[in-house]
Amino acid sequence: MIRLFVISLALLLSHSLALAETLTLAAGAGYKRPVTEIIKAYESSGGSKIDQIFGNMGQVVMQTKGSGSVAFVVGEQAFLKSSDLSFASYHQLGQGVLVIAYGKKIALKQQDDLLTPQVTKIAVPDEKRAIYGKAAREFLRKTGLMDKLEKKLLVVGTVPQVSAYVIGGEVEAGFINLTDALYVKDRIGGYLVPDKATYSPINIVLGVLKGYEDREDTKKFVDFVKTNPAVKEIIKKSGL
């Protein structure tokens, strides 16, 4: 009886600790600002604390697999489905938009202006680690610009790194998402929005990892993201 009581107590404590475990959300670095705002709004409304991890999507997948403690991942749905992570559900946040940001020393009026001598370097996220790197290369191939611009391309890890290079003047232009462009618009010269038909749709979702879907705090956060007006406003102003 004593042994049975000890085992039952241990199981109860283990279950209680699992329930008390802080949820963690991992996301692509290009969505750090809106994700941070959403979590801040959730916690301010009385929701439980949610830890955050950001990086390129390759890093996000590796950290999610390695930690075993990530409950949510924000990213492009097709990419998440192709990863070896196991998701219980996906919840639509919005559609990602590719843009060509340029520095304050030049002014691009159209995409062919990338061919001018004034543009010597164009930063692009790594297509293997960032969905906007893949979208940028699709755009370049579909528009016939790849062969003409390939020598100008500078591959970096993430969308925010591209933005930093444009802001710092290390490159004249770079491919980023509209979300990041809107947040840094006062520090760049501007941006062009390519035709969406030149790259595959970018469906940004909140993915819930299997094993977390039945937790009450998981359900509360998902419901908040799906129904709260503050979230809708954050997503709207983030260009999604």
Coordinates of C-alpha atoms in Angstrom, one line a residue:
M1 CA 0.0 0.0 0.0
I2 CA 2.8 2.4 0.9
R3 CA 4.6 1.6 -2.4
L4 CA 1.3 2.2 -4.3
F5 CA 0.8 5.5 -2.5
V6 CA 4.4 6.7 -3.3
I7 CA 3.9 5.8 -7.0
S8 CA 0.6 7.5 -7.2
L9 CA 2.1 10.6 -5.5
A10 CA 5.0 10.7 -7.9
L11 CA 2.6 10.5 -10.9
L12 CA 0.5 13.2 -9.4
L13 CA 3.5 15.5 -8.9
S14 CA 4.8 14.8 -12.4
H15 CA 1.4 15.7 -13.8
S16 CA 1.2 18.9 -11.8
L17 CA 4.7 19.9 -12.9
A18 CA 3.7 19.3 -16.6
L19 CA 0.7 21.5 -16.2
A20 CA 2.8 24.2 -14.5
E21 CA 5.4 24.1 -17.3
T22 CA 5.6 27.5 -19.1
L23 CA 4.5 27.3 -22.7
T24 CA 7.2 28.2 -25.4
L25 CA 6.5 29.6 -28.8
A26 CA 9.2 29.4 -31.6
A27 CA 8.9 31.6 -34.7
G28 CA 10.8 32.8 -37.7
A29 CA 12.9 35.9 -37.0
G30 CA 11.0 37.9 -39.6
Y31 CA 7.9 37.7 -37.4
K32 CA 9.5 38.6 -34.1
R33 CA 7.8 41.9 -33.7
P34 CA 4.2 40.9 -34.3
V35 CA 4.6 37.6 -32.4
T36 CA 6.1 39.5 -29.4
E37 CA 3.2 42.0 -29.5
I38 CA 0.6 39.2 -29.6
I39 CA 2.2 37.4 -26.6
K40 CA 2.4 40.7 -24.7
A41 CA -1.3 41.4 -25.4
Y42 CA -2.1 37.9 -24.2
E43 CA -0.2 38.1 -21.0
S44 CA -1.6 41.6 -20.3
S45 CA -5.1 40.2 -20.6
G46 CA -4.4 37.7 -17.8
G47 CA -3.0 34.8 -19.9
S48 CA -0.1 32.7 -18.6
K49 CA 3.5 33.5 -19.5
I50 CA 4.7 32.3 -22.8
D51 CA 8.5 32.0 -23.5
Q52 CA 9.8 32.9 -27.0
I53 CA 12.4 31.6 -29.4
F54 CA 13.3 33.3 -32.7
G55 CA 15.7 32.4 -35.5
N56 CA 15.7 31.2 -39.1
M57 CA 13.3 28.4 -39.7
G58 CA 16.0 25.8 -39.9
Q59 CA 17.1 26.9 -36.4
V60 CA 13.5 27.0 -35.2
V61 CA 12.9 23.4 -36.3
M62 CA 16.2 22.2 -34.7
Q63 CA 15.5 23.9 -31.4
T64 CA 11.9 22.6 -31.4
K65 CA 13.1 19.1 -31.9
G66 CA 16.0 19.4 -29.5
S67 CA 14.1 21.0 -26.6
G68 CA 11.0 18.9 -26.6
S69 CA 9.3 21.8 -24.7
V70 CA 8.0 24.0 -27.6
A71 CA 4.2 24.1 -27.8
F72 CA 3.7 26.5 -30.7
V73 CA 5.6 27.3 -33.9
V74 CA 4.8 30.3 -36.1
G75 CA 5.9 29.9 -39.7
E76 CA 4.9 29.1 -43.3
Q77 CA 2.4 26.2 -43.3
A78 CA 3.9 24.3 -46.2
F79 CA 7.4 24.5 -44.6
L80 CA 6.1 23.3 -41.3
K81 CA 4.2 20.4 -42.9
S82 CA 7.4 19.3 -44.7
S83 CA 9.5 19.4 -41.5
D84 CA 9.6 16.3 -39.3
L85 CA 7.8 18.1 -36.5
S86 CA 4.4 16.6 -35.5
F87 CA 1.6 19.2 -35.4
A88 CA -1.9 18.7 -33.9
S89 CA -3.4 21.7 -35.7
Y90 CA -2.6 24.8 -37.7
H91 CA -4.3 28.2 -37.2
Q92 CA -4.3 30.9 -39.9
L93 CA -2.6 34.2 -39.1
G94 CA -2.2 35.7 -42.6
Q95 CA -0.5 35.8 -45.9
G96 CA 3.1 36.8 -46.1
V97 CA 4.2 39.3 -48.7
L98 CA 7.6 39.5 -50.4
V99 CA 9.1 43.0 -50.9
I100 CA 12.3 44.5 -52.2
A101 CA 13.6 47.0 -49.7
Y102 CA 16.2 49.6 -50.7
G103 CA 18.5 52.0 -48.8
K104 CA 18.2 55.8 -48.5
K105 CA 20.9 56.5 -51.0
I106 CA 18.9 55.2 -54.0
A107 CA 15.3 55.1 -55.2
L108 CA 14.0 52.1 -57.0
K109 CA 10.9 52.8 -59.1
Q110 CA 10.5 49.3 -60.6
Q111 CA 12.1 45.9 -60.3
D112 CA 14.3 46.3 -63.4
D113 CA 16.1 49.2 -61.5
L114 CA 18.0 46.4 -59.7
L115 CA 20.0 46.0 -62.9
T116 CA 21.4 49.5 -62.8
P117 CA 25.1 50.1 -61.8
Q118 CA 24.0 51.9 -58.7
V119 CA 22.9 48.6 -57.2
T120 CA 26.0 46.5 -56.6
K121 CA 24.8 44.2 -53.8
I122 CA 21.4 42.7 -53.1
A123 CA 20.9 40.8 -49.8
V124 CA 18.7 37.7 -49.8
P125 CA 17.8 35.3 -47.0
D126 CA 19.1 31.8 -47.3
E127 CA 16.4 29.8 -49.2
K128 CA 17.1 26.7 -47.2
R129 CA 16.4 28.5 -43.9
A130 CA 14.0 31.3 -44.7
I131 CA 10.8 31.1 -46.8
Y132 CA 11.4 34.6 -48.1
G133 CA 14.7 33.4 -49.5
K134 CA 12.9 30.8 -51.5
A135 CA 10.2 33.3 -52.6
A136 CA 12.9 35.8 -53.7
R137 CA 14.6 33.2 -55.9
E138 CA 11.2 32.2 -57.3
F139 CA 10.6 35.8 -58.2
L140 CA 14.0 36.2 -59.8
R141 CA 13.6 33.1 -61.9
K142 CA 10.0 33.8 -63.0
T143 CA 10.9 37.4 -64.0
G144 CA 14.1 36.4 -65.8
L145 CA 16.3 38.5 -63.5
M146 CA 18.2 35.6 -61.9
D147 CA 20.9 35.3 -64.5
K148 CA 21.4 39.0 -64.7
L149 CA 21.5 39.6 -60.9
E150 CA 23.0 36.4 -59.5
K151 CA 26.5 37.9 -59.1
K152 CA 25.0 40.8 -57.0
L153 CA 23.3 38.5 -54.5
L154 CA 24.6 38.3 -50.9
V155 CA 23.0 35.4 -49.0
V156 CA 22.4 35.9 -45.3
G157 CA 20.5 33.9 -42.7
T158 CA 17.3 35.7 -41.9
V159 CA 15.0 38.5 -42.9
P160 CA 16.0 40.8 -40.1
Q161 CA 19.7 40.4 -41.2
V162 CA 18.7 41.5 -44.7
S163 CA 17.0 44.6 -43.2
A164 CA 20.1 45.4 -41.1
Y165 CA 22.3 45.2 -44.2
V166 CA 20.0 47.6 -46.1
I167 CA 19.7 50.0 -43.1
G168 CA 23.5 49.9 -42.5
G169 CA 24.3 50.6 -46.2
E170 CA 26.2 47.3 -46.7
V171 CA 23.8 46.6 -49.6
E172 CA 21.7 48.8 -51.8
A173 CA 18.7 46.5 -51.7
G174 CA 17.4 43.3 -50.2
F175 CA 14.5 40.9 -50.2
I176 CA 12.5 40.9 -47.0
N177 CA 8.8 40.5 -45.9
L178 CA 6.3 43.3 -45.8
T179 CA 6.1 42.8 -42.0
D180 CA 9.7 43.8 -41.4
A181 CA 9.5 46.5 -44.1
L182 CA 6.7 48.2 -42.2
Y183 CA 8.6 48.2 -38.9
V184 CA 11.8 49.6 -40.4
K185 CA 10.2 51.9 -43.0
D186 CA 11.7 55.1 -41.4
R187 CA 15.2 53.6 -41.6
I188 CA 15.2 52.6 -45.3
G189 CA 14.6 54.4 -48.5
G190 CA 11.4 52.5 -49.3
Y191 CA 10.3 49.2 -50.8
L192 CA 8.7 47.7 -53.9
V193 CA 6.0 45.0 -53.8
P194 CA 6.5 42.4 -56.5
D195 CA 3.5 40.7 -58.2
K196 CA 2.3 37.9 -55.9
A197 CA 2.0 35.7 -59.0
T198 CA 5.8 35.6 -59.2
Y199 CA 6.2 33.4 -56.1
S200 CA 4.3 30.7 -54.3
P201 CA 1.7 31.8 -51.7
I202 CA 3.1 32.2 -48.2
N203 CA 0.6 31.0 -45.7
I204 CA 1.6 32.1 -42.2
V205 CA 0.1 29.9 -39.4
L206 CA 0.4 29.2 -35.7
G207 CA 1.1 25.5 -35.4
V208 CA 0.3 23.6 -32.2
L209 CA 2.7 20.7 -31.5
K210 CA 1.3 17.3 -30.7
G211 CA 1.2 16.6 -27.0
Y212 CA 0.2 20.2 -26.1
E213 CA -3.2 20.4 -27.8
D214 CA -5.2 19.3 -24.8
R215 CA -3.6 21.6 -22.2
E216 CA -6.0 24.4 -21.0
D217 CA -3.4 27.1 -21.4
T218 CA -2.8 26.0 -25.0
K219 CA -6.5 26.2 -25.7
K220 CA -6.7 29.6 -24.1
F221 CA -3.8 31.0 -26.2
V222 CA -5.2 29.6 -29.4
D223 CA -8.6 31.0 -28.7
F224 CA -7.1 34.4 -27.9
V225 CA -5.1 34.4 -31.2
K226 CA -8.2 33.4 -33.2
T227 CA -10.8 35.8 -31.6
N228 CA -9.2 38.7 -29.9
P229 CA -9.5 42.1 -31.7
A230 CA -6.1 43.2 -30.5
V231 CA -4.5 40.3 -32.4
K232 CA -6.4 41.1 -35.6
E233 CA -5.1 44.7 -35.3
I234 CA -1.5 43.6 -34.8
I235 CA -1.7 41.2 -37.8
K236 CA -3.3 43.9 -39.9
K237 CA -0.6 46.5 -39.2
S238 CA 2.1 43.9 -39.7
G239 CA 1.1 43.6 -43.4
L240 CA -0.3 40.0 -43.1

